[in-house]
Tab-separated table of C-alpha atoms in Angstrom:
chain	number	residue	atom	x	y	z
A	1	UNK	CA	5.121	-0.442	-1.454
A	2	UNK	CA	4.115	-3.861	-0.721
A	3	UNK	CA	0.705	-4.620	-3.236
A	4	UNK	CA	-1.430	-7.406	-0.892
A	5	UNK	CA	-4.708	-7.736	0.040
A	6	UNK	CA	-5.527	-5.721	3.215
A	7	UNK	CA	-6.594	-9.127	5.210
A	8	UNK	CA	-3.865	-11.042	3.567
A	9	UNK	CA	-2.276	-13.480	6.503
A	10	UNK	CA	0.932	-12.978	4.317
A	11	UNK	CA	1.081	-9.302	4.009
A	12	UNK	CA	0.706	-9.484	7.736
A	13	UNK	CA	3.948	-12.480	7.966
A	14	UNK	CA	6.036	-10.371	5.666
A	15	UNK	CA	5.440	-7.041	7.557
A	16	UNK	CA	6.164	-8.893	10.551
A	17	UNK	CA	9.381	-10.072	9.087
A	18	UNK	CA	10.200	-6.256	7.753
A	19	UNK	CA	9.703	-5.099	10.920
A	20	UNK	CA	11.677	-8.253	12.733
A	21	UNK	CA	14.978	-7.212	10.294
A	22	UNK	CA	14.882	-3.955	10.308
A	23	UNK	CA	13.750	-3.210	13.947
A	24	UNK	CA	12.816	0.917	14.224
A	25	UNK	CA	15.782	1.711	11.717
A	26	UNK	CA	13.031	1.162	9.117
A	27	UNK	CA	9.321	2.332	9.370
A	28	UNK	CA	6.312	0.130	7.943
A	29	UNK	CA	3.528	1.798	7.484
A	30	UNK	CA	0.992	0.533	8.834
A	31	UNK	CA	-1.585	-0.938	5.793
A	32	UNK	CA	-0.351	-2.704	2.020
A	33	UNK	CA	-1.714	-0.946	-0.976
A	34	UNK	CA	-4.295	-2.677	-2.001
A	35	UNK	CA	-3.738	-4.295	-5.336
A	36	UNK	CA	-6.321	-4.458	-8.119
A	37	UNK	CA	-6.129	-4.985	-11.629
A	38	UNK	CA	-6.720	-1.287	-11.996
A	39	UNK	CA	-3.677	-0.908	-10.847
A	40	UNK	CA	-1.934	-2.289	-13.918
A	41	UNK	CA	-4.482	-0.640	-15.790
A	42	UNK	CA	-2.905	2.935	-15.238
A	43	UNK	CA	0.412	3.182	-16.947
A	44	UNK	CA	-1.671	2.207	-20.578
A	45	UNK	CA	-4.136	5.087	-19.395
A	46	UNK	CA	-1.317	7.690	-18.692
A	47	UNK	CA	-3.112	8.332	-15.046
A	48	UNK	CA	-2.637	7.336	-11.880
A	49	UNK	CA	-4.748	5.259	-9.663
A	50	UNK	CA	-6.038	8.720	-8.191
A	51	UNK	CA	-7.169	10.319	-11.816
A	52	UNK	CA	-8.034	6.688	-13.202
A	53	UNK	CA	-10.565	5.514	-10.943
A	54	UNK	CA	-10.758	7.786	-7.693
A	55	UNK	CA	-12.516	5.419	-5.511
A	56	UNK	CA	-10.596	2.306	-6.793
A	57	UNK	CA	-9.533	0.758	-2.932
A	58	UNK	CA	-5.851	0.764	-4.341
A	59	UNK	CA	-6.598	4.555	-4.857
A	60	UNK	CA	-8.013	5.026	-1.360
A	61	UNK	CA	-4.891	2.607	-0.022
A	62	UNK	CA	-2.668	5.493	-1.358
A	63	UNK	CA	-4.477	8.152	-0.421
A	64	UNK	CA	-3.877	6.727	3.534
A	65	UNK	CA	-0.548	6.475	2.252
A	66	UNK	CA	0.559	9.985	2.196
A	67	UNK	CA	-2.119	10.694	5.263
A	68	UNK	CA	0.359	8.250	7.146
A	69	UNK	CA	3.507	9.929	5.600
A	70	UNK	CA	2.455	13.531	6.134
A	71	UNK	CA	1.947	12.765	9.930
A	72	UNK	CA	5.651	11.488	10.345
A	73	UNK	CA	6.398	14.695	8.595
């Protein structure tokens, strides 16, 4: 997944370029996982995002994640 801020201009340009290359051979979902220091805070924990800190946005950004994946089945 592609870490950015959610209202990053260059999440947006790189998506853009994804989607540009890669035309509908390649999905892109539709939001970045939000990156947080929490993030790199998990592995030393043993947990993920989910079990670390629950409403974390990097958590949430995953949980929309699989919401997105389970609807393209």
């Amino acid at each position: 997944p592609l870490y950015s801020s959610a209202a990053s201009d260059v999440y947006k340009r790189q998506q853009q370029s994804v989607r540009e290359v890669y035309g509908d051979d390649l999905h892109v979902f539709d939001r970045p996982i939000e990156y947080t220091i929490r993030i790199a805070e998990c592995p030393m924990a043993g947990m993920s995002i989910l079990d670390y800190e629950p409403g974390n946005p990097a958590a949430e950004s995953y949980r929309n994640l699989a919401s997105e994946v389970l609807r393209l089945g």
